[in-house]
mmCIF file of N, CA and C in Angstrom:
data_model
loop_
_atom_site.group_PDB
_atom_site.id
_atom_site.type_symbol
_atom_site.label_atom_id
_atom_site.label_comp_id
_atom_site.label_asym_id
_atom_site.label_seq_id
_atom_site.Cartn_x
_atom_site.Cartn_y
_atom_site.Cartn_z
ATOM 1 N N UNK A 1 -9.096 -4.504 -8.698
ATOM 2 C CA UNK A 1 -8.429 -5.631 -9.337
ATOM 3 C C UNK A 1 -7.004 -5.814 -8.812
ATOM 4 N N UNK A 2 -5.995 -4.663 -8.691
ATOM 5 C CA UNK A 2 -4.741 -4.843 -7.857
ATOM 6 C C UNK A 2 -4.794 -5.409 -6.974
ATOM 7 N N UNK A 3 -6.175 -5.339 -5.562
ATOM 8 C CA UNK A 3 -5.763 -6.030 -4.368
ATOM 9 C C UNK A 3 -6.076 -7.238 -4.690
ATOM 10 N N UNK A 4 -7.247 -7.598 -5.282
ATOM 11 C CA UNK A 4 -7.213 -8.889 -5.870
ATOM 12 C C UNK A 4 -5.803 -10.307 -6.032
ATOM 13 N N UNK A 5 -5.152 -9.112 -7.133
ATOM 14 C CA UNK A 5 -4.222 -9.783 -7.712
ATOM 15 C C UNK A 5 -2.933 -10.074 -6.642
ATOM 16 N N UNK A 6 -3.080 -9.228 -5.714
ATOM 17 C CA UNK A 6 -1.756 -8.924 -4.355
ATOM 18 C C UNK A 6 -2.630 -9.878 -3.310
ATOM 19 N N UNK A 7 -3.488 -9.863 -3.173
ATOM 20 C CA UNK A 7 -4.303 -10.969 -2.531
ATOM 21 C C UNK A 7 -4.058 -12.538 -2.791
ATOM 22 N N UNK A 8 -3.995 -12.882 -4.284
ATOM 23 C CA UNK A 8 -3.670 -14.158 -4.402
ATOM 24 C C UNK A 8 -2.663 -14.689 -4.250
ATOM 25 N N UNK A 9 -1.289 -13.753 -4.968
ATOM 26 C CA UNK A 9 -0.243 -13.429 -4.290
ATOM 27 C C UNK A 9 0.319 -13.732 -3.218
ATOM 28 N N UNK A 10 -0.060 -13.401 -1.972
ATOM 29 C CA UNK A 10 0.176 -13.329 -0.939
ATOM 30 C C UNK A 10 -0.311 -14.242 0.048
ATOM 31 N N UNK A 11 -1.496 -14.728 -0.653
ATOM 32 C CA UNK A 11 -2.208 -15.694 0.384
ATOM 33 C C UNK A 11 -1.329 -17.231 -0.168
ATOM 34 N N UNK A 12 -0.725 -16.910 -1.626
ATOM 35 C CA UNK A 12 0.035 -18.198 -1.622
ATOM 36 C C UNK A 12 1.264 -18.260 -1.225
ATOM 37 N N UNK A 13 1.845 -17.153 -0.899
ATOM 38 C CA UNK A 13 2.882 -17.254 -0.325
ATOM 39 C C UNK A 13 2.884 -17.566 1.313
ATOM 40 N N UNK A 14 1.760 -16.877 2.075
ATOM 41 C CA UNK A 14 1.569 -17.117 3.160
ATOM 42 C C UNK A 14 1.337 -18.567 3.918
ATOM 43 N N UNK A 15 0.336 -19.472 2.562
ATOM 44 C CA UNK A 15 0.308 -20.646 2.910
ATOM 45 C C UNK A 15 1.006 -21.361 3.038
ATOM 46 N N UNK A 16 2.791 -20.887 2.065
ATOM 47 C CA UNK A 16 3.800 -22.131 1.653
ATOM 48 C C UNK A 16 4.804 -21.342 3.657
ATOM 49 N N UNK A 17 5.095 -20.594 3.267
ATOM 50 C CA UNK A 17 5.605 -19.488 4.794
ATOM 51 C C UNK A 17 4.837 -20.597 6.396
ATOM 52 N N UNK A 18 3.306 -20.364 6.113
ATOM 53 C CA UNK A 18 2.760 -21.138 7.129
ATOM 54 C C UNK A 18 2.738 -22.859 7.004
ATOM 55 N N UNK A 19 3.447 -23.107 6.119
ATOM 56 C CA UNK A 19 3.433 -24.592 6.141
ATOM 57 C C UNK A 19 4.950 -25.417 6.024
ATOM 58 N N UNK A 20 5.761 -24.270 6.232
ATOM 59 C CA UNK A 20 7.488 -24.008 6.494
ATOM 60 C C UNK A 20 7.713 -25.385 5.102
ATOM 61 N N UNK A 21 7.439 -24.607 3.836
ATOM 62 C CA UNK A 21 7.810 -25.419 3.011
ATOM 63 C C UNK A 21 8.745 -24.181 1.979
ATOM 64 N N UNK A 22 9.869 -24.028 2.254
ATOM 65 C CA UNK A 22 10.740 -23.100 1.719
ATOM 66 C C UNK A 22 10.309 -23.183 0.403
ATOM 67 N N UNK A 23 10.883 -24.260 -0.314
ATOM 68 C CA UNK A 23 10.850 -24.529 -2.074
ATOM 69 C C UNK A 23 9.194 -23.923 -2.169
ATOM 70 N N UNK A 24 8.106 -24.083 -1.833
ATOM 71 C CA UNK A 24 6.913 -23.998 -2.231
ATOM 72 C C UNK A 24 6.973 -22.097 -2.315
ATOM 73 N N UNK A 25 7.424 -21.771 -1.085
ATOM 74 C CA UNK A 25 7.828 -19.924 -0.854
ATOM 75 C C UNK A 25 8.294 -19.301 -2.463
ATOM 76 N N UNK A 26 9.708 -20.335 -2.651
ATOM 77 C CA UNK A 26 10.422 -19.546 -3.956
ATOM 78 C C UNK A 26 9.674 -19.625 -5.439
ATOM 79 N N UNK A 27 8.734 -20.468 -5.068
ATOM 80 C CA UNK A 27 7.676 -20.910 -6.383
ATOM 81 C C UNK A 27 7.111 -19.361 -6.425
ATOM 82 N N UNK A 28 6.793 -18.977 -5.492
ATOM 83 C CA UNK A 28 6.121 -17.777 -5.816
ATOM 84 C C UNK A 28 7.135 -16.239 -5.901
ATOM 85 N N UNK A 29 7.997 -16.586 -6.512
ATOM 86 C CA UNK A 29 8.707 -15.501 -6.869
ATOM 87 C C UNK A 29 9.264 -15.773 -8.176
ATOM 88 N N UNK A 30 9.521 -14.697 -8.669
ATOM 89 C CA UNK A 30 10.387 -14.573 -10.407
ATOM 90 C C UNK A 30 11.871 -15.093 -10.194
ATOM 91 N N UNK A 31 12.378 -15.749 -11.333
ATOM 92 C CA UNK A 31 13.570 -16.742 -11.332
ATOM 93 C C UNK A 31 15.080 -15.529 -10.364
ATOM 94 N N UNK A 32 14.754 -13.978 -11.319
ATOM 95 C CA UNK A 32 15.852 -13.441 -10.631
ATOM 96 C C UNK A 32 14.892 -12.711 -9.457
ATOM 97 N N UNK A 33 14.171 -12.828 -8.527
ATOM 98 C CA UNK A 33 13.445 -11.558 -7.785
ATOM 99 C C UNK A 33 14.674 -11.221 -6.793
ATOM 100 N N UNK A 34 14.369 -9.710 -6.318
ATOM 101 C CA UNK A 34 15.263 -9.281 -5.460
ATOM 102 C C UNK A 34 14.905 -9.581 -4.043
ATOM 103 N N UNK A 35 15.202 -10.082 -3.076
ATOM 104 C CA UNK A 35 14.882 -10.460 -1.951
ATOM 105 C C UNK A 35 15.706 -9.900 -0.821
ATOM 106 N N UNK A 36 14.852 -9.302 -0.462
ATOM 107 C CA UNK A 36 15.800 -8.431 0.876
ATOM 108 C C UNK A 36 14.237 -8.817 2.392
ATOM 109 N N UNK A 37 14.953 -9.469 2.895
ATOM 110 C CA UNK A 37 14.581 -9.691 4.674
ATOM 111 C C UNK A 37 14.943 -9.352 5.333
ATOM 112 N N UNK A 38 15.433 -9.886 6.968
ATOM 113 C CA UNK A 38 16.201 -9.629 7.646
ATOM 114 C C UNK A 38 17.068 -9.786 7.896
ATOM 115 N N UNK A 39 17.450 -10.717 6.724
ATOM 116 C CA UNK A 39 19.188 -10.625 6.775
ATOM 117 C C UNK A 39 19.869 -10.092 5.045
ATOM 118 N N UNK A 40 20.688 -10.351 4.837
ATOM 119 C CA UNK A 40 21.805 -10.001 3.825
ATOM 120 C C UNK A 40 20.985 -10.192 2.671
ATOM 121 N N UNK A 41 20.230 -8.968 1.622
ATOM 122 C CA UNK A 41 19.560 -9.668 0.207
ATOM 123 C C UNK A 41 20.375 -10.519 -0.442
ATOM 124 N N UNK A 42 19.663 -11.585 -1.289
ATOM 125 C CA UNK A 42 20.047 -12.264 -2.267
ATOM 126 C C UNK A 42 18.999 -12.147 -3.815
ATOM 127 N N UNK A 43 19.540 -12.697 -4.861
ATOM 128 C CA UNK A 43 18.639 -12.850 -6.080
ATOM 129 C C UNK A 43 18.570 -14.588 -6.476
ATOM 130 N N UNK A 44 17.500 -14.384 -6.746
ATOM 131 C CA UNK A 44 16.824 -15.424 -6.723
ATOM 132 C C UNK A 44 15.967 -16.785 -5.994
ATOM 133 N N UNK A 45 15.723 -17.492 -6.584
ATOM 134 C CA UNK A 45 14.372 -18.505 -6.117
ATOM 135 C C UNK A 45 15.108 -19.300 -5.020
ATOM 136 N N UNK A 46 16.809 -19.763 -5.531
ATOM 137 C CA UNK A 46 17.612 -20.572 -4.252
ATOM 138 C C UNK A 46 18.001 -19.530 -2.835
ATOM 139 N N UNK A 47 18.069 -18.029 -3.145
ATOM 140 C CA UNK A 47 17.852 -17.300 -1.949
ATOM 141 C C UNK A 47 16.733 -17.213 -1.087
ATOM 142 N N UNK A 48 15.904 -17.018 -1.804
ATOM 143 C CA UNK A 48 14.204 -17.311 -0.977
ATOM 144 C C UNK A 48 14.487 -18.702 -0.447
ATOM 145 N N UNK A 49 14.421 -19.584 -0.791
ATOM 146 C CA UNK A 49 14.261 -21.065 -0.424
ATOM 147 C C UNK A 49 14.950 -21.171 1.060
ATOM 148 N N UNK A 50 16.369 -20.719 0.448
ATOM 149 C CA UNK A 50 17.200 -20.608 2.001
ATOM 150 C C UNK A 50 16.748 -20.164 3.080
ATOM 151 N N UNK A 51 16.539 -18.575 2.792
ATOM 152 C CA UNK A 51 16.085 -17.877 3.911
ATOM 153 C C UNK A 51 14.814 -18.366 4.850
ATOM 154 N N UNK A 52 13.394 -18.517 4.310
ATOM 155 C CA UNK A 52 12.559 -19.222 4.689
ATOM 156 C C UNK A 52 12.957 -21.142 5.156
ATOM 157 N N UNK A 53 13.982 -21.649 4.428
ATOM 158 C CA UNK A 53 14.630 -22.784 4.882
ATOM 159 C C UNK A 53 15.184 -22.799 6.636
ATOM 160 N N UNK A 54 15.762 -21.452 6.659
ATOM 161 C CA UNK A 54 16.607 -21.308 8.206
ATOM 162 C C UNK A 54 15.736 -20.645 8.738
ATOM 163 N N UNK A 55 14.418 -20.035 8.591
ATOM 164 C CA UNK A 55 13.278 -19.893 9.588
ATOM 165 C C UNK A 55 12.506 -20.690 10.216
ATOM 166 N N UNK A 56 12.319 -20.494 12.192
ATOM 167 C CA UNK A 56 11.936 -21.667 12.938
ATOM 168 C C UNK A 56 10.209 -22.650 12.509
ATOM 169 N N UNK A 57 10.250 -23.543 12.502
ATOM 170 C CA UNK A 57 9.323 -24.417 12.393
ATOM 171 C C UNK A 57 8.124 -23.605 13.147
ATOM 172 N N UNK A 58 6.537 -23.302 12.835
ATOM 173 C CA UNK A 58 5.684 -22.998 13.527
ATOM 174 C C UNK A 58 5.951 -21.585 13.487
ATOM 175 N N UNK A 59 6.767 -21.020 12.254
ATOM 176 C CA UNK A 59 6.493 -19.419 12.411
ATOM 177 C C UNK A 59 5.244 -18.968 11.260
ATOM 178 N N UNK A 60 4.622 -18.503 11.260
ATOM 179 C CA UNK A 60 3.458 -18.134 10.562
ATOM 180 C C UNK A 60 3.572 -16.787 10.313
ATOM 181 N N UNK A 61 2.676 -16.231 8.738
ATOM 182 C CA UNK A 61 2.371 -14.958 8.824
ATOM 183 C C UNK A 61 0.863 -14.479 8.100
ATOM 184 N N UNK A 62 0.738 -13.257 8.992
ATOM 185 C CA UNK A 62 -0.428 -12.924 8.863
ATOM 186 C C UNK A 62 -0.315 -11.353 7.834
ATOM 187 N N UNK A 63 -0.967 -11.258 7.016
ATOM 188 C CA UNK A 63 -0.648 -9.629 6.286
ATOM 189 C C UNK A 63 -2.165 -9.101 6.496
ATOM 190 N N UNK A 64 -1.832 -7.766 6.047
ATOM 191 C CA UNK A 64 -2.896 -7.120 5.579
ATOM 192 C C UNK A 64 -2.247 -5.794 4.656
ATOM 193 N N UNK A 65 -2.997 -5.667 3.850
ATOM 194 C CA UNK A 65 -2.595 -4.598 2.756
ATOM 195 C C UNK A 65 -3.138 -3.719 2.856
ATOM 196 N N UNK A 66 -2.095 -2.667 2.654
ATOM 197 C CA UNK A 66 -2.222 -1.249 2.968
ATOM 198 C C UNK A 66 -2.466 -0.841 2.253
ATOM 199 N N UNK A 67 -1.487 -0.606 0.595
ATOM 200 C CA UNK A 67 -1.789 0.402 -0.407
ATOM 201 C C UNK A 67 -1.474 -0.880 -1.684
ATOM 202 N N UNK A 68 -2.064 -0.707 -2.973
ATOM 203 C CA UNK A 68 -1.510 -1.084 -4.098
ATOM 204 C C UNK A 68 -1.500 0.153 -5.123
ATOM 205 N N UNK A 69 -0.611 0.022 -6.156
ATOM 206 C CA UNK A 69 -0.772 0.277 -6.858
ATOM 207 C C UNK A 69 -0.752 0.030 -8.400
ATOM 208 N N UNK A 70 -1.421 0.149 -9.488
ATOM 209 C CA UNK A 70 -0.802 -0.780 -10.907
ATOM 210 C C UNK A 70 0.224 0.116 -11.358
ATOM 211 N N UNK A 71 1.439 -0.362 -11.508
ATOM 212 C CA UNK A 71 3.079 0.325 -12.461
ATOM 213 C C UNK A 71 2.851 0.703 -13.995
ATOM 214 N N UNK A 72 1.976 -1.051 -14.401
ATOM 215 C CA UNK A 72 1.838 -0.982 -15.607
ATOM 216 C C UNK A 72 1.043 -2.146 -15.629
ATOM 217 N N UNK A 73 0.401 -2.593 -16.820
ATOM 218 C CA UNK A 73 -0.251 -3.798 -17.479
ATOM 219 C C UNK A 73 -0.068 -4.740 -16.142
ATOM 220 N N UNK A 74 1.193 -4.948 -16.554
ATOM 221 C CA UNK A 74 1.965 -6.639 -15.977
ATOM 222 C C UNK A 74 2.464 -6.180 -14.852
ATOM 223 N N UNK A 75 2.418 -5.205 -14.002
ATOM 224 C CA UNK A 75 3.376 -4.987 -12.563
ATOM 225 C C UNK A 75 2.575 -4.081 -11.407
ATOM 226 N N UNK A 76 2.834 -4.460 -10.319
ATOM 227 C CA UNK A 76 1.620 -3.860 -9.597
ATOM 228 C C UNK A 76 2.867 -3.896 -8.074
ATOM 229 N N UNK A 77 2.403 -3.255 -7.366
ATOM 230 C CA UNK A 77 3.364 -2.502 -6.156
ATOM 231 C C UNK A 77 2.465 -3.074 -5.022
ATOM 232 N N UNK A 78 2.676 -3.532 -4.504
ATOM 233 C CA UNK A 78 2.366 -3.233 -2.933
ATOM 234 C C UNK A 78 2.803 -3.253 -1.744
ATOM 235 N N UNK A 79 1.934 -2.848 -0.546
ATOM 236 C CA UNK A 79 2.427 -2.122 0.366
ATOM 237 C C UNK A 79 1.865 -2.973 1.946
ATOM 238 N N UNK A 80 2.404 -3.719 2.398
ATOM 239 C CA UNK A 80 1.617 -4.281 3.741
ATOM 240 C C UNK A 80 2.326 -4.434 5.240
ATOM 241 N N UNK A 81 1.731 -5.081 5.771
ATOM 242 C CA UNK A 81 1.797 -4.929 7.153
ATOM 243 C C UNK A 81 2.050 -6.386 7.510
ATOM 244 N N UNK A 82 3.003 -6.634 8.191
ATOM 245 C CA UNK A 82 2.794 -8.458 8.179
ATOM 246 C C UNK A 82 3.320 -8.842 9.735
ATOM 247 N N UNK A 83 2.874 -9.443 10.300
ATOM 248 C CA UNK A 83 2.776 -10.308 11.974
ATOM 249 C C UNK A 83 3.412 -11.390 11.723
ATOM 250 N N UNK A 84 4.503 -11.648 11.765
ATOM 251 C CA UNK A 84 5.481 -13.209 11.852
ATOM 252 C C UNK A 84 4.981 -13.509 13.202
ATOM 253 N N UNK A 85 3.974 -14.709 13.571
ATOM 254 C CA UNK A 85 4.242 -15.470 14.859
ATOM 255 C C UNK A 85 5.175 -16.414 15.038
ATOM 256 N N UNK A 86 5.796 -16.287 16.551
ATOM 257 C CA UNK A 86 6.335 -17.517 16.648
ATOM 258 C C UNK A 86 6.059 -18.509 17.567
ATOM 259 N N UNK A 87 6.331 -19.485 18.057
ATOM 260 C CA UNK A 87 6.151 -20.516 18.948
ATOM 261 C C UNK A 87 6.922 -20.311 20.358
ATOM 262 N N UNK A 88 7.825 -19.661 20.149
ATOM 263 C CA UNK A 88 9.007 -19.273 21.195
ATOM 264 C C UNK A 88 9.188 -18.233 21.715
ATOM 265 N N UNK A 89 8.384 -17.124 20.931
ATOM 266 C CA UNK A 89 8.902 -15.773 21.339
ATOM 267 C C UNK A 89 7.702 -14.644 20.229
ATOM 268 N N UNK A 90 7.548 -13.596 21.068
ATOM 269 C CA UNK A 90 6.876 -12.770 20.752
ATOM 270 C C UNK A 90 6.641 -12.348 19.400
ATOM 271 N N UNK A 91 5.471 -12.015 18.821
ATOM 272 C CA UNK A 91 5.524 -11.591 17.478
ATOM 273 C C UNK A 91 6.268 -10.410 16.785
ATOM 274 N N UNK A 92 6.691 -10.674 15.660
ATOM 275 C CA UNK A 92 7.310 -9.954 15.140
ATOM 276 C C UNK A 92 6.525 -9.297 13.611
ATOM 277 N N UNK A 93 6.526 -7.760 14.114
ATOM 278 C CA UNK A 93 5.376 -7.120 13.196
ATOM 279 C C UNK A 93 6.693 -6.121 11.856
ATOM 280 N N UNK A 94 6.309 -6.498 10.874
ATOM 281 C CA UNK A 94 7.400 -5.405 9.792
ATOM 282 C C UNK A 94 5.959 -4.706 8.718
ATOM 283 N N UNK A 95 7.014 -3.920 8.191
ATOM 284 C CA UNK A 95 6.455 -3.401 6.553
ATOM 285 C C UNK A 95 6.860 -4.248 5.529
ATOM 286 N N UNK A 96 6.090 -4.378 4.494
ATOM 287 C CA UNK A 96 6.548 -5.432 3.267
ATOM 288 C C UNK A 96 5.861 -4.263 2.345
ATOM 289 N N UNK A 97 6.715 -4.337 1.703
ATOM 290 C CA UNK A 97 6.866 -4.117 -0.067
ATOM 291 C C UNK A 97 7.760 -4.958 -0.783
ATOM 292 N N UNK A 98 6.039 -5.080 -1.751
ATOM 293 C CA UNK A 98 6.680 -5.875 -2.846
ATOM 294 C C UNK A 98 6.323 -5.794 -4.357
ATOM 295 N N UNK A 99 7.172 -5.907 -5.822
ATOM 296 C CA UNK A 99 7.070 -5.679 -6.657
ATOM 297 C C UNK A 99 5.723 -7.103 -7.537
ATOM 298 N N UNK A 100 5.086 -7.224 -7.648
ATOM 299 C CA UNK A 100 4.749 -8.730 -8.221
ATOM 300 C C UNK A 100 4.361 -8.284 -9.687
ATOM 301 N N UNK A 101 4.790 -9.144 -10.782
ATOM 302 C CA UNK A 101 4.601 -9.179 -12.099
ATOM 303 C C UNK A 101 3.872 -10.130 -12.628
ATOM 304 N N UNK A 102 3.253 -10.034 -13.722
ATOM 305 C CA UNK A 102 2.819 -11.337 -14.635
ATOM 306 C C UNK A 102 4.043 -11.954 -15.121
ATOM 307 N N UNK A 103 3.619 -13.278 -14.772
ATOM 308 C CA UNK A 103 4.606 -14.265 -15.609
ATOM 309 C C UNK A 103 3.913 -15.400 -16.696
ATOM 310 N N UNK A 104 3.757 -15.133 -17.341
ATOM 311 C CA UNK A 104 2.302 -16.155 -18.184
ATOM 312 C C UNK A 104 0.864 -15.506 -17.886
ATOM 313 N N UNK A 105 0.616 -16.919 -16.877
ATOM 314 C CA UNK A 105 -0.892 -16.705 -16.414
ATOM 315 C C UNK A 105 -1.104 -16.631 -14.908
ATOM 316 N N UNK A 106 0.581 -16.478 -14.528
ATOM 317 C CA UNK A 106 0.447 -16.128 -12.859
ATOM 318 C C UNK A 106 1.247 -14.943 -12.351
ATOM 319 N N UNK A 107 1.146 -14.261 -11.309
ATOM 320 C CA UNK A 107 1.270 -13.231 -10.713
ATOM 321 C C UNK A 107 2.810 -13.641 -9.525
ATOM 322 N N UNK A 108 3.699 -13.483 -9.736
ATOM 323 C CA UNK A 108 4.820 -13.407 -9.232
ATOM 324 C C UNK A 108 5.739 -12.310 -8.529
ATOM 325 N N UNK A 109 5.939 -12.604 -7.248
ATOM 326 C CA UNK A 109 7.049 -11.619 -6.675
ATOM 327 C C UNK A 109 8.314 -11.282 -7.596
ATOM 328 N N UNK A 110 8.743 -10.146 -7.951
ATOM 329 C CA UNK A 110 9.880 -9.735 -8.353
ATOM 330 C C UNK A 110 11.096 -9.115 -7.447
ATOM 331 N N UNK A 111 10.109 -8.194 -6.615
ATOM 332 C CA UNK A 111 10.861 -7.322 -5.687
ATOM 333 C C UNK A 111 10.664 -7.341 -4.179
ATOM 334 N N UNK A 112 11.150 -8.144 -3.382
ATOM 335 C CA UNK A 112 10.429 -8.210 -1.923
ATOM 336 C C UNK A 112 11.364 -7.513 -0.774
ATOM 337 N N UNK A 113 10.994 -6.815 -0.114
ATOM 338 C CA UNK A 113 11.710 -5.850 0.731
ATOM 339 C C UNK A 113 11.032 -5.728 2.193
ATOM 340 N N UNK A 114 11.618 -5.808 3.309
ATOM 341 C CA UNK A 114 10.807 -6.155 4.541
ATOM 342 C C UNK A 114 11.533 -4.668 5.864
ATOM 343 N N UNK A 115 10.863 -4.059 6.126
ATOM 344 C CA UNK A 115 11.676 -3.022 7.151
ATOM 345 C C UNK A 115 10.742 -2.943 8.539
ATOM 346 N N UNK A 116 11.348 -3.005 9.304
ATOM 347 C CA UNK A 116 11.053 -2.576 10.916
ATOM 348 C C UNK A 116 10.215 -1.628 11.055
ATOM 349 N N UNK A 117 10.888 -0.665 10.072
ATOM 350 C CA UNK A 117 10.395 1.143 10.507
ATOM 351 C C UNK A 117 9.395 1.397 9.669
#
């Protein structure tokens, strides 16, 4: 049921990411989530928006999940692997962890964290 839930998750974030629609990206995160990429973290939905805002047109991503785990009821961990393509220049492969919670009746990023290593 976790990958499930990190599955839907992710495939909606991937779609708004692959369709370079920033605002649609921050929809899928919690009002304060912590957002750390590759550049400087920020909190919140207008930090996501940005960041994915100043990413090039035609960058796409591909995941696959490594580990989940459930925290509790409402919070679930996971652990993936993600391929940023670009149009210009070679792919760029990171680690993602991320926190996602219930918010109502949907499943939301809280904690998103992206590393090289």
């Amino acid at each position: 049921m976790a990958t499930e839930i990190l599955t839907g998750v992710l495939d909606a974030w991937k779609a708004a990411v692959d369709a370079h629609e920033p605002e649609r990206v921050a929809e899928v995160f919690t009002e304060d989530a912590i957002f750390q990429g590759l550049h400087p973290y920020s909190v919140g939905r207008d930090g996501v928006a940005a960041y994915y805002g100043s990413q090039p047109r035609g960058m796409t991503a591909d995941y696959r999940i490594v580990e989940t785990r459930r925290l509790a009821e409402d919070v679930l961990l996971g652990y993936a692997r993600v391929d940023f393509g670009f149009t210009d220049r070679p792919t760029l492969s990171v680690h993602l962890s991320v926190i996602v919670r219930r918010a109502g009746d949907r499943w939301l990023i809280a904690h998103y964290q992206v590393s090289r290593l």
